[in-house]
Tab-separated table of C-alpha atoms in Angstrom:
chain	number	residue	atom	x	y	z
A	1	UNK	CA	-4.723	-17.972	-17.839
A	2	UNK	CA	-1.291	-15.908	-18.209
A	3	UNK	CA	-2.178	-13.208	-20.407
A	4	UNK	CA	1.327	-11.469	-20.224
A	5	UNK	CA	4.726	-13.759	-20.295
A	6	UNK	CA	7.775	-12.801	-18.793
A	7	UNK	CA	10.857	-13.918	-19.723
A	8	UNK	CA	13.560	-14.676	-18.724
A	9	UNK	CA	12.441	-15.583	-15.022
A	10	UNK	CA	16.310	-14.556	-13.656
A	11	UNK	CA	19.123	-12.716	-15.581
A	12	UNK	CA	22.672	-12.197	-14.311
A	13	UNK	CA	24.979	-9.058	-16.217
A	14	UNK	CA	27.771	-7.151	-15.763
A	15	UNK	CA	28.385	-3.974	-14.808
A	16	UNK	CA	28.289	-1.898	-17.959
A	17	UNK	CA	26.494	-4.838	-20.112
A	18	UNK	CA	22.669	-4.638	-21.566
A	19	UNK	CA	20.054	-6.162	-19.718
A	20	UNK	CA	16.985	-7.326	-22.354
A	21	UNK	CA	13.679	-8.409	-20.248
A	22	UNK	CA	10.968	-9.849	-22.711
A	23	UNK	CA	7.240	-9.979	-22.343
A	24	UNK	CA	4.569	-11.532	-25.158
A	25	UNK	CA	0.938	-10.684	-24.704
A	26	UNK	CA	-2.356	-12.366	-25.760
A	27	UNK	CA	-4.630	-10.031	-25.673
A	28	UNK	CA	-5.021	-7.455	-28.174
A	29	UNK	CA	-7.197	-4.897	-26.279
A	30	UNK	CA	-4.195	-3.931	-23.867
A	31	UNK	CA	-4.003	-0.073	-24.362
A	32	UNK	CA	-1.079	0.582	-21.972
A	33	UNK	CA	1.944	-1.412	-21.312
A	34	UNK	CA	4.378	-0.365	-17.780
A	35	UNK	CA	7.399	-1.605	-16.642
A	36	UNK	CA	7.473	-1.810	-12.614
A	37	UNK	CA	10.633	-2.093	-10.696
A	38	UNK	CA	10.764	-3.837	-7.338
A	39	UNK	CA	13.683	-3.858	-4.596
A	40	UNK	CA	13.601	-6.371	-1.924
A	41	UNK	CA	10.949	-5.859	0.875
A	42	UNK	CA	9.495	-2.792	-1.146
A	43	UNK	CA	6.112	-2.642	-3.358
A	44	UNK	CA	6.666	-2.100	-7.509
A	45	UNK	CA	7.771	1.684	-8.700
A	46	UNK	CA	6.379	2.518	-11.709
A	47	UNK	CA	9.655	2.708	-14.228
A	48	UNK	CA	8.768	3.145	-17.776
A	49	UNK	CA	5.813	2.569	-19.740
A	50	UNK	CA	4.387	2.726	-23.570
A	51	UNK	CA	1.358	3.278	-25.514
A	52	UNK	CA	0.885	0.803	-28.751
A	53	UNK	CA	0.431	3.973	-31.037
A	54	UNK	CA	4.659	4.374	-30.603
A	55	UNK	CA	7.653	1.160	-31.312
A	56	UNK	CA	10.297	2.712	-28.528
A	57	UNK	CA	10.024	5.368	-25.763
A	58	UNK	CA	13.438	5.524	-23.962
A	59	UNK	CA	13.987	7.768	-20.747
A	60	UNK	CA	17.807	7.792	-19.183
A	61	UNK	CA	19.636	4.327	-19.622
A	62	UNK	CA	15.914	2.685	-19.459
A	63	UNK	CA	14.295	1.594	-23.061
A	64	UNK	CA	10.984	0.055	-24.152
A	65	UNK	CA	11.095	-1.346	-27.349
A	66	UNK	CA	7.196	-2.323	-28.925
A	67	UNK	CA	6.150	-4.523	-31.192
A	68	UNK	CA	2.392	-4.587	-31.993
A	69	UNK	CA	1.955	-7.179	-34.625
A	70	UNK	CA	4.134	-9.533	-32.752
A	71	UNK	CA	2.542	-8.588	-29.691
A	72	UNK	CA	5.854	-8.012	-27.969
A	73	UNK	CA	7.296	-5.846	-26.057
A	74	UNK	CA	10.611	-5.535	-24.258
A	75	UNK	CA	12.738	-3.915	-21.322
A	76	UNK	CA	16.180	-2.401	-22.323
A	77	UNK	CA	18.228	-0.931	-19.846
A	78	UNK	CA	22.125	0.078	-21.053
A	79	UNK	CA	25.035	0.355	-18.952
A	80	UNK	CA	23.523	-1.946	-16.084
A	81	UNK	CA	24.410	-0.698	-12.580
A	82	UNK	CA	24.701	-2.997	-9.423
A	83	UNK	CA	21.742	-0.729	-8.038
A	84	UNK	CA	19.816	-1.884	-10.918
A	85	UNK	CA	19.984	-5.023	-9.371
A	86	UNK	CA	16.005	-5.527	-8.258
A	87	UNK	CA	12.757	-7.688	-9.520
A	88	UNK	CA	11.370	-6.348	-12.800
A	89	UNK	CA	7.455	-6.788	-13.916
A	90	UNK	CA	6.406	-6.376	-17.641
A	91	UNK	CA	2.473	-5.494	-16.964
A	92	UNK	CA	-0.688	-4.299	-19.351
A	93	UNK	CA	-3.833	-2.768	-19.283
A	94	UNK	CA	-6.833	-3.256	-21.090
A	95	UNK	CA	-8.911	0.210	-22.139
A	96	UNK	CA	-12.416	1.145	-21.642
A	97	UNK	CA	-14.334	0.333	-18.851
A	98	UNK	CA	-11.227	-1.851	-16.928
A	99	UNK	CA	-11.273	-0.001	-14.189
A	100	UNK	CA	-7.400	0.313	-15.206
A	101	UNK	CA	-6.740	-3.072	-14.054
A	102	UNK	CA	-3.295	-4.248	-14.631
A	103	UNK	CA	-2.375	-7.572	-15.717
A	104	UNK	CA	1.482	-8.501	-14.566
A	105	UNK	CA	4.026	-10.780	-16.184
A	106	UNK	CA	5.287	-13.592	-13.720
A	107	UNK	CA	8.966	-11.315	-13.085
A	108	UNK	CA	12.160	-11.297	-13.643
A	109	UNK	CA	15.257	-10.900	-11.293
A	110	UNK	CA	17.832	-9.171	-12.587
A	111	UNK	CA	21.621	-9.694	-10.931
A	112	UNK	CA	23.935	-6.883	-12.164
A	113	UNK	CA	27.581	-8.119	-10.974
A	114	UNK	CA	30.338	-4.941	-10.212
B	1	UNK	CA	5.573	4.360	0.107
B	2	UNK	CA	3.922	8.421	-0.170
B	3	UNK	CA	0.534	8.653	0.331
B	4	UNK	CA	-0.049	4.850	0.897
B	5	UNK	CA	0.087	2.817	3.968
B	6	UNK	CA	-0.173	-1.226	4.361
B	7	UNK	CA	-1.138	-2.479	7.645
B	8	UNK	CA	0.005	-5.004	9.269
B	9	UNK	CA	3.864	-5.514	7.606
B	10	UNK	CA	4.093	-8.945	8.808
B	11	UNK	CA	1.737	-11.547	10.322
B	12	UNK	CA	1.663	-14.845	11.441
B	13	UNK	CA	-1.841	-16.925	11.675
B	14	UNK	CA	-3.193	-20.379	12.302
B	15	UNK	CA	-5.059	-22.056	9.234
B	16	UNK	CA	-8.887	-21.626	9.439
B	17	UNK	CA	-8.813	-18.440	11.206
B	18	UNK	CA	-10.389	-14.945	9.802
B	19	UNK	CA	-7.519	-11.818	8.697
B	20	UNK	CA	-8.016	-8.352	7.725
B	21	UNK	CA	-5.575	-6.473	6.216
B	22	UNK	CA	-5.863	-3.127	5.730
B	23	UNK	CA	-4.456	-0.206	2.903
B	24	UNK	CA	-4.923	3.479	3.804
B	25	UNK	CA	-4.694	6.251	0.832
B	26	UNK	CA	-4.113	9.996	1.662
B	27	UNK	CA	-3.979	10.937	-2.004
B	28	UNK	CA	-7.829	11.018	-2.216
B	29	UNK	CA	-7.677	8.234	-5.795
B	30	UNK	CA	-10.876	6.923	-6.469
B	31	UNK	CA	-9.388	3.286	-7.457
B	32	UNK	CA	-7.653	0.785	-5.060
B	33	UNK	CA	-6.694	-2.796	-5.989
B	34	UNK	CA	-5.502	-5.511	-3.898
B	35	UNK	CA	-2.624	-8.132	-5.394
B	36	UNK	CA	-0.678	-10.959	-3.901
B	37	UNK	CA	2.817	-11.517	-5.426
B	38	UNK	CA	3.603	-15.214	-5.357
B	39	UNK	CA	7.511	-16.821	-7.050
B	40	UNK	CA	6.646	-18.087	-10.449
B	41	UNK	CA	3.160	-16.332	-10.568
B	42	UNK	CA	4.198	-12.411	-10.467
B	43	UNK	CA	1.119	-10.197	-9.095
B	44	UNK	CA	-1.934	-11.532	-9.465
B	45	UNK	CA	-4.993	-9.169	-9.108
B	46	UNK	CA	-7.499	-10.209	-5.794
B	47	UNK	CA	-10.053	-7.691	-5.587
B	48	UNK	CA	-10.667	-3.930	-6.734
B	49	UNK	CA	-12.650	-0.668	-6.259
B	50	UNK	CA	-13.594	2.058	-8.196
B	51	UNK	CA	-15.092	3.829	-5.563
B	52	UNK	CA	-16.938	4.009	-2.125
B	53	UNK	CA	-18.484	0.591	-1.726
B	54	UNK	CA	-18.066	-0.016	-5.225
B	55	UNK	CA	-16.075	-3.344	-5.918
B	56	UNK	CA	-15.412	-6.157	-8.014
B	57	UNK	CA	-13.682	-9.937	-8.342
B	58	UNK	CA	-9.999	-9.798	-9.861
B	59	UNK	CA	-9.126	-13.155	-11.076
B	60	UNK	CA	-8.080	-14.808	-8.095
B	61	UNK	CA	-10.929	-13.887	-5.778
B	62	UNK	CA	-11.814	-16.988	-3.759
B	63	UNK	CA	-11.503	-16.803	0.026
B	64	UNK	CA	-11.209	-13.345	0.019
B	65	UNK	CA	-13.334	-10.433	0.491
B	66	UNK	CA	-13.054	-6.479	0.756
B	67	UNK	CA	-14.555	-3.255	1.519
B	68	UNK	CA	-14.668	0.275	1.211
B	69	UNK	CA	-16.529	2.560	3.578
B	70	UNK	CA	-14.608	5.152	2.688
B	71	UNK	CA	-12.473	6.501	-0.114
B	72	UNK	CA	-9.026	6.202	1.716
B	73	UNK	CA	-9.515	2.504	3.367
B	74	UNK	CA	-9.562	-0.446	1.457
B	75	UNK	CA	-9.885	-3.551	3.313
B	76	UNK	CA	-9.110	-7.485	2.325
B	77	UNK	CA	-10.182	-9.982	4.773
B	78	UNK	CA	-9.664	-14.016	4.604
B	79	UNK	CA	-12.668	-15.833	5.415
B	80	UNK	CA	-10.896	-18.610	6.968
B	81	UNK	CA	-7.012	-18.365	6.258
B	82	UNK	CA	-5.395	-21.658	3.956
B	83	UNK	CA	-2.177	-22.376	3.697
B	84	UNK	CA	-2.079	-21.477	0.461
B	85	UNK	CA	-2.928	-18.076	1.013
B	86	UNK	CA	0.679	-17.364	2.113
B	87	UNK	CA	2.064	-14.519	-0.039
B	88	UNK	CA	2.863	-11.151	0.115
B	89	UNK	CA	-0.378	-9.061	-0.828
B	90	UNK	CA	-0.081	-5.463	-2.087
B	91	UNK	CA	-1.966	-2.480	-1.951
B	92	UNK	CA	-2.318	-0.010	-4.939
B	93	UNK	CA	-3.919	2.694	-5.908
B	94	UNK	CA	-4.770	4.976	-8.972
B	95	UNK	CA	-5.851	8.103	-10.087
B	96	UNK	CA	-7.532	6.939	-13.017
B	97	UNK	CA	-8.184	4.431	-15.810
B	98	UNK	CA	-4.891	6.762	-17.744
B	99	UNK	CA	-2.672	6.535	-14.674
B	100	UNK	CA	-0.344	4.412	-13.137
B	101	UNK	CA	-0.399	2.543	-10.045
B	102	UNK	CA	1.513	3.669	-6.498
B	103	UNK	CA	1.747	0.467	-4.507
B	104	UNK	CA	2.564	-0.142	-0.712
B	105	UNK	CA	5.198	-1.784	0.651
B	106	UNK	CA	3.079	-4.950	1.511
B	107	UNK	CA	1.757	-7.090	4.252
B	108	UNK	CA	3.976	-10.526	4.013
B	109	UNK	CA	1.223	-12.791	5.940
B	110	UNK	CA	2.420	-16.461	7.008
B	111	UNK	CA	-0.572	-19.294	7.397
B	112	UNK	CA	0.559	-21.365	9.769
């Protein structure tokens, strides 16, 4: 059972353009939703993430935008760079006693053309 | 990646044979988690532990096993090693329930 989905599964910009990553969850326990970022033979970097309690949190060129009823949230990232260029996971937790396990979305690769 | 090591990188194996891969911490974090990233499927949670010999089933646990004898090693071991258990498995670890993960750079393991 997919409990976070990713879309779209690959996403080709251009420099300069807006790159818009989309992940729908089921479950609405999920306290804590991150945004990993992966480059090729490397493990996931923690990017970004968001707490339900807030609809946006944005830090440089890199936005989350949340939206709880729809149970949707979504990757923004403005001016797209060639070194943005990497695999991006949409992930969330559940609270209490999880253990903080993480649930990820299946991924996206993003292609950001100079 | 800092404070977290994945051992082997890369390793070849025939089909029905046992594996142990291993994921050292220096950061002292009480919870380590084991995923395998697979196209299509993303990272998919194997095992976990919140603590010296304290661990639990993620939600694809078959054919797999772990251990911790100590707080800094975390060990996954294949039973018998199926094709199908060709993936790239991370390491992670956290601080806590209210942090994030750090992840290693992975063991890519090829059943043969």
């Amino acid at each position: 059972q997919q409990q976070v989905k990713q879309s779209p599964q690959s996403l080709i910009v251009q420099k300069g353009g807006i790159s818009i990553i989309n992940c729908a969850y089921e479950n609405t326990a999920f306290d804590y939703f991150p945004w990993y970022q992966q480059f090729p033979g490397k493990g996931p970097a923690l990017l970004i993430a968001i707490r339900p309690d807030v609809s946006e949190k944005k830090e440089g060129r890199f936005t989350i935008s949340f939206n709880k009823s729809a149970k949707q949230f979504s990757l923004h990232i403005m001016d797209s760079q060639p070194g943005d260029s990497a695999t991006y996971f949409c992930a969330a937790r559940t609270g209490g006693t999880s253990y903080g396990k993480l649930t990820f979305g299946q991924g996206t690769i993003l292609t950001v053309h100079p | 990646d800092a404070g977290i090591t994945q051992s082997p990188r890369h390793k070849v194996t025939e089909t029905g044979t046992p594996v142990t891969l291993r994921c050292h911490q220096t950061e002292n974090h009480r919870y380590m988690y084991w995923y395998r990233q697979d196209p299509g499927h993303g990272l998919r949670l194997i095992h976990y532990s919140y603590g010296v010999k304290d661990t639990d089933k993620g939600e694809v646990s078959d054919g797999y096993s772990v251990s911790r004898s100590k707080t800094e090693d975390f060990l996954l071991t294949l039973e018998s090693a199926t094709s199908s258990q060709t993936s790239v498995y991370f390491c992670a670890i956290s601080a806590g329930v209210n942090y994030g993960y750090t992840f290693g750079s992975g063991t890519r393991l090829t059943v043969v």
